[in-house]
Coordinates of C-alpha atoms in Angstrom, one line a residue:
M1 CA 28.1 44.0 -33.6
K2 CA 25.9 41.0 -33.6
Y3 CA 24.7 39.6 -37.0
R4 CA 21.4 37.7 -36.7
L5 CA 21.6 34.7 -39.1
G6 CA 18.7 33.0 -40.8
E7 CA 19.2 29.7 -42.6
L8 CA 17.3 27.8 -45.2
F9 CA 18.2 24.1 -45.9
C10 CA 20.1 24.3 -42.6
G11 CA 21.1 20.6 -42.5
P12 CA 22.5 19.4 -39.1
G13 CA 24.3 22.7 -38.5
G14 CA 27.8 22.6 -40.2
L15 CA 27.4 26.2 -41.5
A16 CA 25.7 27.3 -38.3
Y17 CA 28.4 25.9 -36.0
G18 CA 31.0 27.5 -38.2
A19 CA 29.1 30.8 -37.9
M20 CA 28.6 30.7 -34.2
T21 CA 32.2 29.8 -33.5
A22 CA 33.6 32.5 -35.8
D23 CA 35.7 34.9 -33.7
I24 CA 37.8 37.8 -35.0
G25 CA 38.9 39.1 -31.6
N26 CA 36.8 42.3 -31.6
G27 CA 33.6 41.1 -30.1
D28 CA 31.7 40.8 -33.4
K29 CA 29.5 37.7 -33.5
I30 CA 27.1 35.8 -35.7
V31 CA 24.1 34.6 -33.7
H32 CA 21.3 32.3 -34.6
A33 CA 17.9 33.9 -35.5
W34 CA 16.0 31.1 -37.3
A35 CA 16.4 28.1 -39.5
N36 CA 14.5 25.7 -41.7
D37 CA 15.0 22.1 -43.0
F38 CA 12.5 19.5 -44.1
D39 CA 14.0 16.5 -42.3
Q40 CA 12.9 16.0 -38.6
D41 CA 16.1 14.2 -37.4
T42 CA 18.2 17.0 -39.0
V43 CA 16.1 19.7 -37.3
D44 CA 16.4 17.8 -34.0
T45 CA 20.2 17.7 -34.4
Y46 CA 20.3 21.4 -35.3
I47 CA 18.2 22.4 -32.3
H48 CA 20.2 20.2 -29.9
N49 CA 23.6 21.7 -30.8
I50 CA 22.8 25.2 -32.1
C51 CA 19.8 26.6 -30.2
P52 CA 18.7 24.2 -27.5
D53 CA 17.0 27.1 -25.6
A54 CA 15.0 28.3 -28.7
P55 CA 13.6 25.2 -30.4
E56 CA 10.7 27.2 -31.7
T57 CA 13.1 29.1 -34.0
V58 CA 13.8 26.0 -36.2
Y59 CA 11.0 25.1 -38.6
C60 CA 10.7 21.6 -40.0
A61 CA 8.9 22.1 -43.3
D62 CA 9.3 21.7 -47.0
V63 CA 10.4 25.1 -48.2
R64 CA 8.1 24.9 -51.2
K65 CA 5.1 24.9 -48.8
F66 CA 6.5 27.2 -46.2
D67 CA 5.5 30.8 -45.5
L68 CA 8.8 32.6 -45.7
T69 CA 7.2 35.9 -44.6
Q70 CA 6.5 34.7 -41.1
L71 CA 10.2 34.8 -39.9
G72 CA 12.0 37.5 -37.9
P73 CA 14.4 40.1 -39.2
I74 CA 18.0 39.0 -40.0
D75 CA 21.3 40.6 -40.9
A76 CA 22.6 37.6 -42.7
L77 CA 21.3 34.6 -44.6
A78 CA 22.9 31.2 -45.2
F79 CA 21.5 28.6 -47.6
G80 CA 23.2 25.4 -48.7
F81 CA 20.5 24.6 -51.2
P82 CA 20.1 20.9 -52.0
C83 CA 22.7 19.7 -54.5
N84 CA 21.2 16.4 -55.7
D85 CA 20.5 17.8 -59.2
F86 CA 23.9 19.6 -59.5
S87 CA 26.2 16.8 -58.2
V88 CA 28.8 15.3 -60.6
V89 CA 27.9 11.9 -59.1
G90 CA 24.2 12.4 -59.8
E91 CA 22.5 12.6 -63.1
Q92 CA 23.0 16.4 -63.2
K93 CA 19.5 17.3 -64.2
G94 CA 20.1 20.9 -62.9
F95 CA 16.9 23.0 -63.4
D96 CA 15.1 20.0 -64.8
G97 CA 15.3 18.0 -61.6
E98 CA 13.1 18.0 -58.6
Y99 CA 15.6 20.0 -56.5
G100 CA 17.1 22.3 -59.1
P101 CA 14.9 25.3 -58.5
L102 CA 15.1 25.3 -54.7
Y103 CA 17.8 28.0 -54.7
T104 CA 15.0 30.4 -55.7
Y105 CA 13.6 30.2 -52.1
G106 CA 17.0 31.6 -50.9
V107 CA 16.6 34.4 -53.4
K108 CA 13.1 35.0 -52.3
A109 CA 14.3 35.3 -48.7
L110 CA 16.9 37.8 -49.8
K111 CA 14.2 39.9 -51.3
I112 CA 11.9 39.7 -48.2
Y113 CA 14.5 40.3 -45.5
K114 CA 17.2 42.2 -47.4
P115 CA 20.1 41.0 -45.1
K116 CA 23.4 42.8 -45.2
W117 CA 25.1 39.7 -46.6
F118 CA 24.5 36.1 -47.5
L119 CA 26.4 32.9 -48.0
A120 CA 25.1 30.2 -50.4
E121 CA 26.7 26.8 -50.8
N122 CA 26.6 24.0 -53.4
V123 CA 28.7 21.3 -55.0
G124 CA 31.4 22.0 -57.6
G125 CA 29.2 20.3 -60.3
I126 CA 26.8 23.2 -60.2
K127 CA 29.1 25.0 -62.7
S128 CA 28.4 22.5 -65.4
A129 CA 24.8 21.6 -64.9
N130 CA 22.6 22.4 -68.0
E131 CA 25.7 23.2 -70.0
G132 CA 26.6 25.9 -67.4
K133 CA 23.3 27.8 -67.9
A134 CA 22.0 26.8 -64.4
F135 CA 25.0 28.5 -62.7
K136 CA 24.7 31.6 -64.8
K137 CA 21.0 31.9 -64.0
I138 CA 21.6 31.4 -60.3
L139 CA 24.3 34.1 -60.2
H140 CA 22.0 36.4 -62.3
D141 CA 19.1 36.0 -59.8
M142 CA 21.3 36.7 -56.8
K143 CA 22.6 39.9 -58.4
A144 CA 19.0 40.9 -59.4
A145 CA 18.0 40.5 -55.7
G146 CA 20.3 43.5 -55.0
Y147 CA 23.7 41.9 -54.1
T148 CA 27.3 42.1 -55.2
I149 CA 28.6 38.6 -55.3
V150 CA 31.9 36.7 -55.0
P151 CA 31.6 33.1 -56.2
N152 CA 34.5 30.8 -55.5
L153 CA 35.4 27.1 -55.7
Y154 CA 36.7 26.3 -52.2
K155 CA 38.9 23.2 -51.9
F156 CA 38.5 22.6 -48.2
E157 CA 41.5 20.4 -47.9
E158 CA 43.6 23.5 -48.7
Y159 CA 42.1 25.2 -45.6
G160 CA 43.3 22.5 -43.2
V161 CA 40.1 20.3 -43.4
P162 CA 41.1 16.6 -43.4
Q163 CA 38.9 15.9 -46.5
A164 CA 39.0 16.6 -50.2
R165 CA 35.7 18.5 -50.4
H166 CA 35.2 21.0 -53.2
R167 CA 32.3 23.3 -52.9
V168 CA 31.1 26.4 -54.7
I169 CA 30.4 29.1 -52.1
I170 CA 28.9 32.4 -53.1
V171 CA 29.2 35.4 -50.7
G172 CA 27.0 38.3 -51.5
I173 CA 27.0 41.8 -49.9
R174 CA 24.0 44.1 -50.3
N175 CA 24.6 46.7 -53.1
D176 CA 24.3 49.7 -50.9
L177 CA 27.1 48.4 -48.6
A178 CA 29.3 46.8 -51.4
D179 CA 31.3 50.0 -52.1
K180 CA 32.5 50.2 -48.6
Y181 CA 32.7 46.4 -47.8
Q182 CA 34.3 44.2 -50.4
Y183 CA 34.6 40.5 -49.5
K184 CA 37.8 38.8 -50.6
V185 CA 38.4 35.0 -50.7
P186 CA 40.6 34.0 -47.7
S187 CA 44.1 32.8 -48.7
T188 CA 45.0 29.1 -48.3
E189 CA 48.6 30.1 -47.3
P190 CA 48.1 30.1 -43.5
Y191 CA 46.9 26.5 -43.7
K192 CA 49.6 25.0 -45.8
D193 CA 51.4 23.4 -42.9
V194 CA 48.3 22.1 -41.1
D195 CA 48.3 18.3 -40.7
N196 CA 45.1 17.5 -42.6
T197 CA 45.6 13.8 -43.0
S198 CA 42.7 11.4 -42.2
R199 CA 44.9 9.6 -39.7
N200 CA 45.5 12.8 -37.7
A201 CA 41.8 13.7 -37.8
I202 CA 40.6 10.3 -36.5
E203 CA 43.4 9.4 -34.1
N204 CA 44.6 12.7 -32.6
P205 CA 43.3 12.9 -30.0
P206 CA 41.8 9.5 -29.6
I207 CA 38.0 9.5 -29.8
P208 CA 36.6 9.2 -26.2
A209 CA 35.1 5.8 -25.3
N210 CA 31.8 7.5 -24.5
A211 CA 31.7 9.8 -27.5
P212 CA 28.2 9.9 -29.1
N213 CA 27.4 8.4 -32.5
N214 CA 30.5 6.2 -32.3
E215 CA 28.9 2.7 -32.6
M216 CA 31.2 0.3 -34.4
P217 CA 29.7 -0.9 -37.7
R218 CA 29.1 -4.6 -38.1
Q219 CA 30.8 -6.1 -41.2
T220 CA 30.0 -9.5 -42.7
K221 CA 32.8 -12.1 -42.9
R222 CA 32.8 -11.7 -46.7
V223 CA 33.2 -7.9 -46.5
K224 CA 36.1 -8.3 -44.0
E225 CA 37.7 -10.8 -46.3
R226 CA 37.3 -8.5 -49.3
L227 CA 38.8 -5.6 -47.4
S228 CA 41.8 -7.7 -46.4
Y229 CA 42.9 -7.5 -50.1
I230 CA 42.3 -3.7 -50.4
K231 CA 45.3 -1.5 -49.5
P232 CA 45.0 2.0 -48.2
G233 CA 43.8 4.3 -51.0
Q234 CA 42.6 1.4 -53.1
N235 CA 39.0 0.5 -53.8
A236 CA 37.2 -2.7 -54.8
F237 CA 38.1 -2.2 -58.5
T238 CA 41.8 -1.1 -58.2
A239 CA 42.8 -3.8 -55.7
D240 CA 44.0 -7.3 -56.6
I241 CA 41.0 -9.3 -55.2
P242 CA 40.4 -13.0 -55.8
E243 CA 37.6 -13.8 -58.4
E244 CA 35.1 -15.0 -55.8
L245 CA 35.3 -11.8 -53.8
Q246 CA 35.2 -9.4 -56.8
L247 CA 32.2 -7.2 -57.3
H248 CA 30.4 -7.6 -60.6
V249 CA 28.8 -4.2 -61.1
K250 CA 27.4 -3.4 -64.5
G251 CA 28.2 0.0 -66.0
A252 CA 30.5 2.5 -64.3
K253 CA 32.9 1.4 -61.7
I254 CA 32.5 3.9 -58.9
S255 CA 35.8 4.7 -57.3
Q256 CA 34.3 5.1 -53.8
I257 CA 33.1 1.4 -53.5
Y258 CA 35.0 -0.3 -50.6
R259 CA 37.6 2.4 -50.8
R260 CA 39.9 2.6 -47.9
L261 CA 41.3 5.9 -46.6
D262 CA 44.9 6.7 -47.2
P263 CA 46.0 7.6 -43.7
N264 CA 48.7 10.0 -45.0
K265 CA 46.3 12.1 -47.1
P266 CA 43.0 14.0 -46.5
A267 CA 40.0 11.7 -46.8
Y268 CA 38.0 11.5 -49.9
T269 CA 34.6 13.2 -49.8
V270 CA 32.3 12.2 -47.1
T271 CA 28.8 11.6 -48.6
G272 CA 25.4 10.7 -47.2
S273 CA 24.0 8.7 -50.0
G274 CA 24.6 5.2 -51.3
G275 CA 24.3 1.8 -49.9
G276 CA 26.8 -0.9 -48.8
G277 CA 30.4 -0.4 -50.0
T278 CA 30.1 3.4 -49.9
H279 CA 30.4 4.0 -46.2
M280 CA 34.1 4.9 -46.2
Y281 CA 36.6 2.3 -44.9
H282 CA 39.4 2.5 -42.3
W283 CA 42.9 2.2 -43.7
S284 CA 44.0 -0.7 -41.5
E285 CA 40.9 -2.1 -39.6
P286 CA 38.6 -4.3 -41.7
R287 CA 35.5 -2.1 -41.3
A288 CA 33.6 1.0 -42.3
L289 CA 34.2 4.2 -40.3
T290 CA 31.9 5.0 -37.4
N291 CA 29.7 8.1 -37.7
R292 CA 31.9 9.9 -35.2
E293 CA 35.0 9.2 -37.3
R294 CA 33.1 10.6 -40.3
A295 CA 32.0 13.6 -38.2
R296 CA 35.7 14.3 -37.4
L297 CA 36.5 14.3 -41.1
Q298 CA 33.8 17.0 -41.3
T299 CA 35.5 18.8 -38.4
F300 CA 32.6 18.6 -35.9
P301 CA 33.7 18.4 -32.3
D302 CA 33.2 15.1 -30.4
D303 CA 30.4 16.6 -28.2
Y304 CA 28.3 17.5 -31.3
V305 CA 25.4 15.0 -31.0
F306 CA 23.6 13.8 -34.1
M307 CA 20.0 12.7 -33.5
G308 CA 18.2 9.9 -35.2
S309 CA 19.0 6.4 -36.4
K310 CA 22.5 5.4 -37.4
E311 CA 21.6 5.6 -41.1
S312 CA 19.9 9.0 -40.6
V313 CA 23.0 10.3 -38.8
R314 CA 25.3 9.0 -41.6
K315 CA 23.2 11.0 -44.1
Q316 CA 23.2 14.1 -42.0
I317 CA 27.0 14.1 -41.6
G318 CA 27.5 13.5 -45.3
M319 CA 25.4 16.5 -46.4
A320 CA 26.9 18.9 -43.9
V321 CA 29.4 21.7 -44.6
P322 CA 32.7 21.1 -42.7
S323 CA 32.3 23.5 -39.8
R324 CA 36.0 24.5 -39.7
G325 CA 35.9 25.5 -43.4
A326 CA 32.7 27.4 -42.8
R327 CA 34.2 29.2 -39.9
I328 CA 37.1 30.5 -42.0
I329 CA 34.7 32.0 -44.5
F330 CA 32.5 33.5 -41.9
E331 CA 35.5 35.1 -40.1
A332 CA 36.5 36.6 -43.5
I333 CA 33.0 38.1 -43.8
L334 CA 33.2 39.5 -40.2
K335 CA 36.6 41.0 -40.9
T336 CA 35.3 42.5 -44.1
F337 CA 32.6 44.4 -42.2
A338 CA 34.9 45.3 -39.3
G339 CA 37.5 46.8 -41.7
I340 CA 40.1 44.3 -40.7
D341 CA 42.5 43.2 -43.5
Y342 CA 43.3 39.5 -43.9
P343 CA 45.4 37.4 -46.4
S344 CA 43.3 36.8 -49.5
Q345 CA 43.6 35.3 -53.0
E346 CA 41.9 35.6 -56.3
A347 CA 38.5 34.0 -56.6
H348 CA 38.5 31.1 -59.1
L349 CA 35.9 28.8 -60.6

């Protein structure tokens, strides 16, 4: 069985790569049908890695001005709808923000194409936006589109991903199929002995000298000096730094600023936003991580090429879903429809 996958807000292809590499040993596959994103570099990255022979199937357009009815039939839909207004780090405007209502286009696509199943992804903070009303409304609208849903907060580091990344993922199965096919959250138990430390992810195996997107960042003498006082796991505010190198930031002290990785733990969350001081820092070398190192923390293979400027690539990597984590969930969906049992656990939010 081949499941044709459509994607809205596709990003650089973390979900898609997880879907395309999902393999449950019986020949069932998820194949690309079409995708949409509004950023040209991101679309170029997606085409290059996911569907180089079918560039016309990826549409660069603002979904708010895009004709959703022009796309081909699909068996599955994925949409990691923009999280800016649901993030704990952001202002959490929820439905009142510019990006809040964008999930409705995913719901609209469900109504148009009626796929057998869908996967929707967002940040953990979505649960508390608008005093929790936003999340309830989103779940209500997905159910009203004709789907039986299983929302869950996935802590990807518990699935062997070398990064503490917590995301709400909602899997929905069309109501007429839901009696026979009941998705269950895959268990974290098979991954408890996986080495998910940032050191293992970045050093094993060594990144090839010719790997794409691996340009070394340039650090000023002052930044290098500041980093010399910051130990692994510390940031600019928890380290013992001389007065002349301290940051004098008004308001909240963000824990990610000049924060060095702890090599013996999963990395903290890779993000795409923010300026200097938020680029993630190596535990022993006085520098920010390269984009390829960040991509490894997001479990992209070294031959996955990101298109665009260094800054554009940094943003793309930060907004992606870790492909290995996505693959685990897609394999659970494939097993659900193939009637193959798998270790599972209770959903929790």
